[in-house]
CSV table of C-alpha atoms in Angstrom, one decimal:
chain,number,residue,atom,x,y,z
A,1,MET,CA,139.6,132.6,109.9
A,2,LYS,CA,135.9,131.6,109.6
A,3,ALA,CA,135.4,132.4,113.3
A,4,ILE,CA,136.9,135.9,113.0
A,5,ILE,CA,134.5,136.6,110.0
A,6,ASN,CA,131.5,135.3,111.9
A,7,VAL,CA,132.4,137.5,114.9
A,8,THR,CA,133.0,140.5,112.8
A,9,GLY,CA,129.8,140.1,110.9
A,10,TYR,CA,127.8,139.7,114.2
A,11,ALA,CA,129.5,142.8,115.6
A,12,LEU,CA,128.6,144.9,112.5
A,13,LYS,CA,125.1,143.6,112.6
A,14,ARG,CA,124.7,144.6,116.3
A,15,PHE,CA,126.4,148.0,115.6
A,16,PHE,CA,124.0,148.9,112.9
A,17,LEU,CA,121.0,147.9,115.1
A,18,ILE,CA,122.1,150.6,117.6
A,19,PHE,CA,120.6,153.3,115.3
A,20,PRO,CA,117.0,152.0,115.1
A,21,THR,CA,117.1,151.1,118.7
A,22,LEU,CA,118.1,154.5,119.8
A,23,PHE,CA,115.6,156.0,117.4
A,24,GLY,CA,112.7,154.0,118.8
A,25,ILE,CA,113.6,154.8,122.4
A,26,LEU,CA,113.9,158.5,121.8
A,27,THR,CA,110.6,158.5,119.7
A,28,LEU,CA,108.7,156.7,122.5
A,29,ASN,CA,110.0,159.1,125.2
A,30,PHE,CA,109.4,162.1,123.1
A,31,ALA,CA,105.9,161.1,122.6
A,32,ILE,CA,105.3,160.5,126.3
A,33,ILE,CA,106.8,163.9,127.1
A,34,GLN,CA,104.2,165.6,124.8
A,35,ILE,CA,101.3,164.5,127.0
A,36,ALA,CA,103.1,164.8,130.4
A,37,PRO,CA,101.8,167.8,132.4
A,38,GLY,CA,104.0,170.5,134.0
A,39,GLY,CA,106.4,171.1,131.1
A,40,PRO,CA,109.1,173.9,131.1
A,41,VAL,CA,106.6,176.5,129.8
A,42,GLU,CA,104.1,175.8,132.5
A,43,GLN,CA,106.9,176.0,135.1
A,44,MET,CA,108.1,179.3,133.8
A,45,ILE,CA,104.5,180.6,133.9
A,46,ALA,CA,104.3,179.5,137.5
A,47,LYS,CA,107.6,181.3,138.3
A,48,VAL,CA,106.3,184.4,136.6
A,49,ARG,CA,103.2,184.6,138.6
A,50,GLY,CA,105.1,184.0,141.8
A,51,THR,CA,108.3,186.0,141.2
A,52,ALA,CA,108.0,187.9,137.9
A,53,VAL,CA,111.3,189.8,138.3
A,54,SER,CA,113.5,186.7,138.6
A,55,ALA,CA,111.7,184.8,135.8
A,56,THR,CA,111.7,187.6,133.3
A,57,SER,CA,115.4,188.4,134.0
A,58,ARG,CA,116.3,185.4,131.7
A,59,PHE,CA,115.0,187.3,128.6
A,60,SER,CA,117.4,189.5,126.7
A,61,SER,CA,114.9,192.4,126.7
A,62,THR,CA,112.0,193.0,129.1
A,63,ALA,CA,110.8,196.1,127.2
A,64,ASP,CA,109.0,193.9,124.7
A,65,LEU,CA,106.9,192.0,127.3
A,66,GLY,CA,104.1,194.6,127.7
A,67,PRO,CA,103.5,197.4,130.1
A,68,SER,CA,105.8,198.4,132.9
A,69,ASN,CA,105.0,195.3,135.0
A,70,GLN,CA,105.3,193.1,132.0
A,71,VAL,CA,101.9,191.4,132.9
A,72,GLN,CA,98.5,192.5,131.4
A,73,HIS,CA,95.4,191.5,133.5
A,74,THR,CA,93.5,190.5,130.3
A,75,GLU,CA,92.2,187.2,129.4
A,76,SER,CA,94.8,185.0,127.7
A,77,LYS,CA,93.8,182.5,125.0
A,78,SER,CA,96.8,180.3,126.0
A,79,THR,CA,96.0,176.6,126.7
A,80,TYR,CA,98.6,176.5,129.5
A,81,ARG,CA,97.2,176.2,133.0
A,82,GLY,CA,98.0,179.1,135.1
A,83,SER,CA,98.4,181.5,132.2
A,84,ARG,CA,95.2,183.4,132.8
A,85,GLY,CA,95.9,187.1,133.0
A,86,LEU,CA,99.3,186.9,131.2
A,87,ASP,CA,100.0,188.7,128.0
A,88,PRO,CA,99.7,186.1,125.0
A,89,ASP,CA,102.8,187.7,123.5
A,90,PHE,CA,104.6,187.0,126.7
A,91,ILE,CA,103.5,183.3,126.6
A,92,LYS,CA,104.7,183.0,122.9
A,93,GLN,CA,108.1,184.4,123.9
A,94,ILE,CA,108.4,181.7,126.6
A,95,GLU,CA,107.5,179.0,124.1
A,96,LYS,CA,110.1,180.4,121.7
A,97,MET,CA,112.8,180.4,124.4
A,98,TYR,CA,112.3,176.7,125.0
A,99,GLY,CA,111.7,175.9,121.4
A,100,PHE,CA,108.0,175.1,121.9
A,101,ASP,CA,107.0,177.6,119.1
A,102,ASN,CA,107.4,174.8,116.5
A,103,PRO,CA,105.1,171.8,116.1
A,104,PRO,CA,106.1,168.6,117.9
A,105,LEU,CA,107.3,166.8,114.7
A,106,GLU,CA,109.5,169.6,113.8
A,107,ARG,CA,111.0,169.7,117.3
A,108,PHE,CA,111.6,166.0,117.1
A,109,LYS,CA,113.4,166.3,113.7
A,110,ILE,CA,115.7,169.0,115.1
A,111,MET,CA,116.5,167.0,118.2
A,112,ILE,CA,117.4,163.9,116.2
A,113,LYS,CA,119.6,166.0,113.7
A,114,ASN,CA,121.5,167.5,116.6
A,115,TYR,CA,121.8,164.3,118.6
A,116,LEU,CA,123.5,162.6,115.6
A,117,SER,CA,126.3,165.1,116.0
A,118,PHE,CA,126.2,165.0,119.8
A,119,ASP,CA,124.9,168.5,120.0
A,120,PHE,CA,122.6,168.4,123.1
A,121,GLY,CA,122.0,172.2,123.4
A,122,GLU,CA,121.7,174.0,126.7
A,123,SER,CA,119.9,173.1,129.9
A,124,TYR,CA,116.6,175.1,130.3
A,125,PHE,CA,117.1,176.1,133.8
A,126,ARG,CA,120.9,176.0,134.6
A,127,ASP,CA,122.3,178.4,131.9
A,128,ILE,CA,124.9,175.9,130.9
A,129,SER,CA,125.4,173.6,127.9
A,130,VAL,CA,124.3,170.0,128.6
A,131,ILE,CA,127.8,168.6,127.6
A,132,ASP,CA,129.5,170.9,130.2
A,133,LEU,CA,126.9,169.9,132.7
A,134,LEU,CA,127.5,166.2,132.1
A,135,LYS,CA,131.3,166.7,132.4
A,136,GLU,CA,130.8,168.5,135.7
A,137,LYS,CA,128.7,165.6,137.1
A,138,LEU,CA,130.5,162.6,135.6
A,139,PRO,CA,133.4,162.3,138.0
A,140,VAL,CA,131.2,161.6,141.0
A,141,SER,CA,129.2,158.9,139.1
A,142,LEU,CA,132.4,157.5,137.7
A,143,SER,CA,133.9,157.2,141.2
A,144,LEU,CA,130.8,155.4,142.6
A,145,GLY,CA,130.4,153.1,139.6
A,146,LEU,CA,134.0,152.1,139.0
A,147,TRP,CA,134.9,151.5,142.6
A,148,SER,CA,131.7,149.7,143.4
A,149,THR,CA,131.8,147.4,140.3
A,150,LEU,CA,135.6,146.7,141.0
A,151,LEU,CA,135.0,145.7,144.6
A,152,ILE,CA,131.8,143.7,143.9
A,153,TYR,CA,133.6,141.6,141.3
A,154,LEU,CA,136.8,141.2,143.6
A,155,ILE,CA,134.6,140.0,146.4
A,156,SER,CA,131.8,138.0,144.6
A,157,ILE,CA,133.9,135.8,142.2
A,158,PRO,CA,136.3,134.3,144.8
A,159,LEU,CA,133.5,134.0,147.4
A,160,GLY,CA,131.2,132.3,144.8
A,161,ILE,CA,133.9,129.8,143.8
A,162,ARG,CA,134.7,129.1,147.5
A,163,LYS,CA,131.0,128.5,148.2
A,164,ALA,CA,130.7,126.2,145.2
A,165,VAL,CA,133.8,124.1,146.3
A,166,LYS,CA,132.5,124.1,150.0
A,167,ASP,CA,128.9,123.5,149.0
A,168,GLY,CA,126.9,122.2,152.0
A,169,THR,CA,129.5,122.9,154.6
A,170,PRO,CA,129.2,125.4,157.5
A,171,PHE,CA,131.1,128.0,155.5
A,172,ASP,CA,128.5,127.9,152.8
A,173,PHE,CA,125.7,128.0,155.3
A,174,TRP,CA,126.9,131.1,157.1
A,175,THR,CA,127.9,133.0,154.1
A,176,SER,CA,124.5,132.2,152.5
A,177,GLY,CA,122.9,134.0,155.5
A,178,ILE,CA,125.0,137.2,154.8
A,179,ILE,CA,124.2,137.0,151.1
A,180,ILE,CA,120.4,136.7,151.8
A,181,ILE,CA,120.5,139.8,153.9
A,182,GLY,CA,122.5,141.7,151.2
A,183,TYR,CA,120.1,140.5,148.5
A,184,ALA,CA,116.9,141.4,150.5
A,185,VAL,CA,117.8,144.8,151.7
A,186,PRO,CA,118.2,147.6,149.2
A,187,SER,CA,121.2,149.8,149.1
A,188,PHE,CA,119.6,153.0,150.2
A,189,LEU,CA,118.6,151.2,153.5
A,190,PHE,CA,122.2,150.1,154.1
A,191,ALA,CA,123.2,153.7,153.3
A,192,ILE,CA,120.8,155.0,156.0
A,193,PHE,CA,122.2,152.4,158.4
A,194,LEU,CA,125.8,153.4,157.7
A,195,ILE,CA,124.9,157.1,158.2
A,196,VAL,CA,123.2,156.4,161.6
A,197,LEU,CA,126.2,154.1,162.7
A,198,PHE,CA,129.3,156.0,161.3
A,199,ALA,CA,128.3,159.4,160.2
A,200,GLY,CA,127.3,161.1,163.4
A,201,GLY,CA,123.7,159.8,163.3
A,202,SER,CA,123.5,158.1,166.7
A,203,PHE,CA,126.7,156.4,167.4
A,204,PHE,CA,130.1,157.2,165.8
A,205,ASP,CA,131.1,160.3,163.8
A,206,VAL,CA,133.9,158.8,161.7
A,207,PHE,CA,132.9,159.6,158.1
A,208,PRO,CA,131.5,162.7,156.5
A,209,LEU,CA,127.8,162.9,155.7
A,210,ARG,CA,127.8,164.7,152.4
A,211,GLY,CA,130.1,165.5,149.4
A,212,ILE,CA,132.8,163.6,147.6
A,213,THR,CA,135.6,166.0,148.8
A,214,SER,CA,136.2,168.5,151.5
A,215,ASP,CA,136.4,172.3,151.2
A,216,GLY,CA,139.9,173.4,150.2
A,217,PHE,CA,140.5,170.1,148.4
A,218,ASP,CA,142.6,171.8,145.6
A,219,GLU,CA,145.0,173.3,148.2
A,220,MET,CA,145.8,169.8,149.7
A,221,SER,CA,148.9,167.8,148.8
A,222,LEU,CA,148.4,164.7,146.7
A,223,ILE,CA,148.5,162.4,149.8
A,224,GLN,CA,146.0,164.5,151.6
A,225,GLN,CA,143.7,164.6,148.5
A,226,ILE,CA,143.8,160.7,148.2
A,227,LYS,CA,143.0,160.4,152.0
A,228,ASP,CA,140.2,162.9,151.8
A,229,TYR,CA,138.7,161.3,148.7
A,230,VAL,CA,138.8,157.8,150.2
A,231,TRP,CA,137.3,159.3,153.4
A,232,HIS,CA,134.3,160.7,151.6
A,233,ILE,CA,133.7,157.8,149.2
A,234,THR,CA,133.9,155.0,151.7
A,235,LEU,CA,130.3,154.9,152.9
A,236,PRO,CA,128.6,155.4,149.6
A,237,VAL,CA,130.7,152.7,147.9
A,238,THR,CA,130.2,150.4,150.9
A,239,ALA,CA,126.3,150.8,150.6
A,240,LEU,CA,126.5,149.9,146.9
A,241,VAL,CA,128.9,146.9,147.5
A,242,ILE,CA,126.9,145.3,150.2
A,243,SER,CA,123.7,145.2,148.3
A,244,GLY,CA,125.4,144.5,144.9
A,245,PHE,CA,127.7,141.5,145.7
A,246,ALA,CA,124.9,139.1,146.7
A,247,SER,CA,123.4,138.3,143.3
A,248,LEU,CA,126.8,138.1,141.6
A,249,THR,CA,128.1,135.7,144.3
A,250,LEU,CA,125.0,133.4,143.9
A,251,LEU,CA,125.4,133.5,140.1
A,252,THR,CA,129.0,132.6,140.4
A,253,LYS,CA,128.3,129.7,142.8
A,254,ASN,CA,125.5,128.2,140.8
A,255,SER,CA,127.6,128.5,137.6
A,256,PHE,CA,130.6,126.7,139.1
A,257,LEU,CA,128.4,124.1,140.8
A,258,GLU,CA,126.8,123.2,137.5
A,259,GLU,CA,130.2,122.7,135.8
A,260,ILE,CA,131.7,120.9,138.7
A,261,ASN,CA,129.0,118.2,138.4
A,262,LYS,CA,129.6,117.6,134.8
A,263,GLN,CA,131.3,114.5,133.3
A,264,TYR,CA,134.4,116.1,132.1
A,265,VAL,CA,135.3,117.2,135.5
A,266,MET,CA,134.9,113.6,136.9
A,267,THR,CA,137.1,112.5,134.0
A,268,ALA,CA,139.8,115.0,134.7
A,269,LYS,CA,139.9,114.0,138.4
A,270,ALA,CA,140.0,110.4,137.5
A,271,LYS,CA,143.2,111.1,135.5
A,272,GLY,CA,144.8,112.3,138.7
A,273,LEU,CA,144.7,116.0,138.2
A,274,SER,CA,144.6,118.1,141.4
A,275,GLU,CA,141.4,119.8,142.5
A,276,LYS,CA,143.0,123.3,141.9
A,277,LYS,CA,144.1,122.3,138.5
A,278,VAL,CA,140.7,121.0,137.5
A,279,LEU,CA,139.0,124.0,138.9
A,280,TYR,CA,141.1,126.8,137.3
A,281,SER,CA,142.1,125.0,134.1
A,282,HIS,CA,138.8,123.4,133.1
A,283,VAL,CA,135.9,124.6,135.2
A,284,PHE,CA,136.8,128.3,135.5
A,285,ARG,CA,136.7,129.0,131.7
A,286,ASN,CA,133.3,127.6,131.2
A,287,ALA,CA,131.7,128.8,134.4
A,288,ILE,CA,132.9,132.3,134.0
A,289,LEU,CA,131.0,132.8,130.8
A,290,VAL,CA,127.7,133.6,132.5
A,291,ILE,CA,129.4,136.2,134.7
A,292,ILE,CA,131.1,137.9,131.7
A,293,ALA,CA,127.8,137.9,129.8
A,294,GLY,CA,126.2,139.8,132.7
A,295,PHE,CA,128.9,142.4,133.1
A,296,PRO,CA,127.5,145.1,130.9
A,297,SER,CA,124.1,145.1,132.6
A,298,ALA,CA,125.7,144.9,136.1
A,299,LEU,CA,128.0,147.8,135.3
A,300,LEU,CA,125.1,150.0,134.0
A,301,GLY,CA,122.9,149.0,136.9
A,302,ILE,CA,125.5,150.1,139.6
A,303,PHE,CA,126.7,153.0,137.5
A,304,PHE,CA,123.5,154.8,136.7
A,305,THR,CA,120.5,153.2,138.5
A,306,GLY,CA,121.9,151.9,141.7
A,307,SER,CA,123.8,155.1,142.6
A,308,LEU,CA,120.7,157.4,142.2
A,309,LEU,CA,119.4,157.0,145.7
A,310,ILE,CA,123.0,156.9,147.1
A,311,GLU,CA,123.8,160.2,145.4
A,312,VAL,CA,120.7,161.7,147.0
A,313,ILE,CA,121.3,160.3,150.5
A,314,PHE,CA,125.0,161.3,150.6
A,315,SER,CA,124.4,164.7,148.7
A,316,LEU,CA,126.7,163.6,145.8
A,317,ASP,CA,126.3,165.8,142.8
A,318,GLY,CA,126.5,163.1,140.1
A,319,ILE,CA,124.8,162.0,136.9
A,320,GLY,CA,122.0,160.1,138.7
A,321,LEU,CA,121.0,163.0,140.9
A,322,LEU,CA,121.2,165.3,137.7
A,323,GLY,CA,118.8,163.0,135.8
A,324,PHE,CA,116.4,162.7,138.7
A,325,GLU,CA,116.2,166.5,139.2
A,326,SER,CA,116.0,167.2,135.4
A,327,ALA,CA,113.0,164.9,135.2
A,328,LEU,CA,111.2,166.6,138.0
A,329,SER,CA,111.9,170.1,136.6
A,330,ARG,CA,111.1,168.9,133.0
A,331,ASP,CA,114.6,170.0,131.8
A,332,TYR,CA,114.1,168.1,128.5
A,333,PRO,CA,117.6,168.7,127.0
A,334,VAL,CA,119.3,167.1,130.0
A,335,VAL,CA,116.6,164.3,130.2
A,336,PHE,CA,116.9,163.3,126.6
A,337,SER,CA,120.7,163.7,126.4
A,338,THR,CA,121.3,161.5,129.4
A,339,LEU,CA,118.8,158.9,128.1
A,340,TYR,CA,120.6,159.0,124.7
A,341,ILE,CA,124.1,158.6,126.1
A,342,PHE,CA,123.1,155.9,128.6
A,343,THR,CA,121.3,153.8,126.0
A,344,LEU,CA,124.2,154.2,123.5
A,345,LEU,CA,126.7,153.2,126.2
A,346,GLY,CA,124.5,150.3,127.2
A,347,LEU,CA,124.2,148.9,123.6
A,348,ILE,CA,127.9,149.3,123.0
A,349,LEU,CA,128.7,147.5,126.3
A,350,HIS,CA,126.5,144.6,125.4
A,351,ILE,CA,128.3,144.2,122.1
A,352,ILE,CA,131.6,144.2,123.9
A,353,GLY,CA,130.3,141.6,126.3
A,354,ASP,CA,129.4,139.3,123.5
A,355,LEU,CA,132.9,139.8,121.9
A,356,ILE,CA,134.6,139.0,125.2
A,357,TYR,CA,132.3,135.9,125.3
A,358,THR,CA,134.1,134.6,122.2
A,359,MET,CA,137.5,135.4,123.6
A,360,VAL,CA,136.8,133.2,126.6
A,361,ASP,CA,135.1,130.4,124.6
A,362,PRO,CA,136.0,130.3,121.0
A,363,ARG,CA,133.5,127.5,120.4
A,364,ILE,CA,130.7,130.0,120.3
A,365,ASP,CA,129.3,130.4,116.8
A,366,PHE,CA,127.3,133.6,116.3
A,367,GLU,CA,125.8,132.3,113.1
A,368,LYS,CA,123.8,129.9,115.2
A,369,ARG,CA,122.4,132.6,117.4
A,370,THR,CA,118.8,133.4,116.7
A,371,GLY,CA,118.6,136.6,118.8
A,372,CYS,CA,120.6,139.9,118.5
C-alpha cells in the first residue's frame, strides 16, 4: 500500500511539473522567434513585391489596399526590410492578418490561452487549421515511428542478450563489426545507399522511390493495399532500423553482462539452476530496467527526429517534414503547435516509463529519488 502511495505521489508531482516545463519551453522559443529575421510579414512583403496578384488574393478585399495596383510608390515608414515603396496601410493589414498588430506580450498571452484548450489556429500559408494539418500528416510519421521502434526492439534485445551470453566468441566479434557500422553511419546515408541499390539508382529497381502509397490506393482490395503499403514503407523503415538498432543492442549487452557477473547469478548457478532459468528468471528482470527507462526517449528520437531526413529523402509527407518546412517558411502556428505537442508527449512518455520501471522492479522507492 505504501508503495502505491509513493508511486501515485511521484506521478502527480511529475504531472504538475509538465505545465511549468511547457511554459518555459514555449516562452524561450517565442522570445527567440521575435528576433529571428525573415518572419511571415517579411515573407509576404517579398511575395507582394514579386507577384503582387497572388499575394493580395489572400485578402478578403483588395479595394482597401490603395490605388488600382494596390502599391503606392511612396516612402514607407515600416521597419520591415523590403517594404520600401509599399503603402503603410497595406503593411498594417499584413500585420493584422498574421496577428502581428499586437505587441509581443499580448500575442504570447493569446497563444498560451489558446494552447491550454488545444486551439492552435490556422497555418499562415496553407489555408488549413493546424489540427487538420497534423491529422493529415500524422499517419506517415506513425508508420515510420511505430514500425521502426517495434523492429528495433525485436532485433536489438534478443541480439544483445545473445551477445552477452556469447561474450568474447566469434559470434560476438562479427556482430560487433555490424553494430559498429550501424552506429557510425547515420540513417540518411543508409537511405541513400538503399535508394541507389534497390530503388532504380544504379542497380535494381525493386522498391518505389517516393510516397507511402501508390496512386489509386483507395480503389485497391485490402490485400493489395497491404502489399502496396509494405512495398513503399520497406526502404524508409529499413534505413531507420539499421541505424537505430546499434545503440540499443550495445545497451542490452552491457546491461546483461553487468548482471551476469553479479554474485546472485553465481549463487543461482551453484544451486543447480539451468543457464536459461537463471538468465530469464533472475537476470532478465534486473537487466531490462535500463532498456525500459530509455524507451520514451528512443521512441521520440525515432518518431520525430530520426525520421525527418528519411521523410525528406523518400518524399514522405509526414510530421517531420512538416515541421522542417514550417520552420523555414516561419509558419509560426505550425512550429509552435508541433513543439507543444511533441514536448507534452515526451513528458508524458517519461512519466509512463518511470511507472513501468516500478512494475518491473517493485523495490524502487520514488521517495528516495532526488531528481524529477
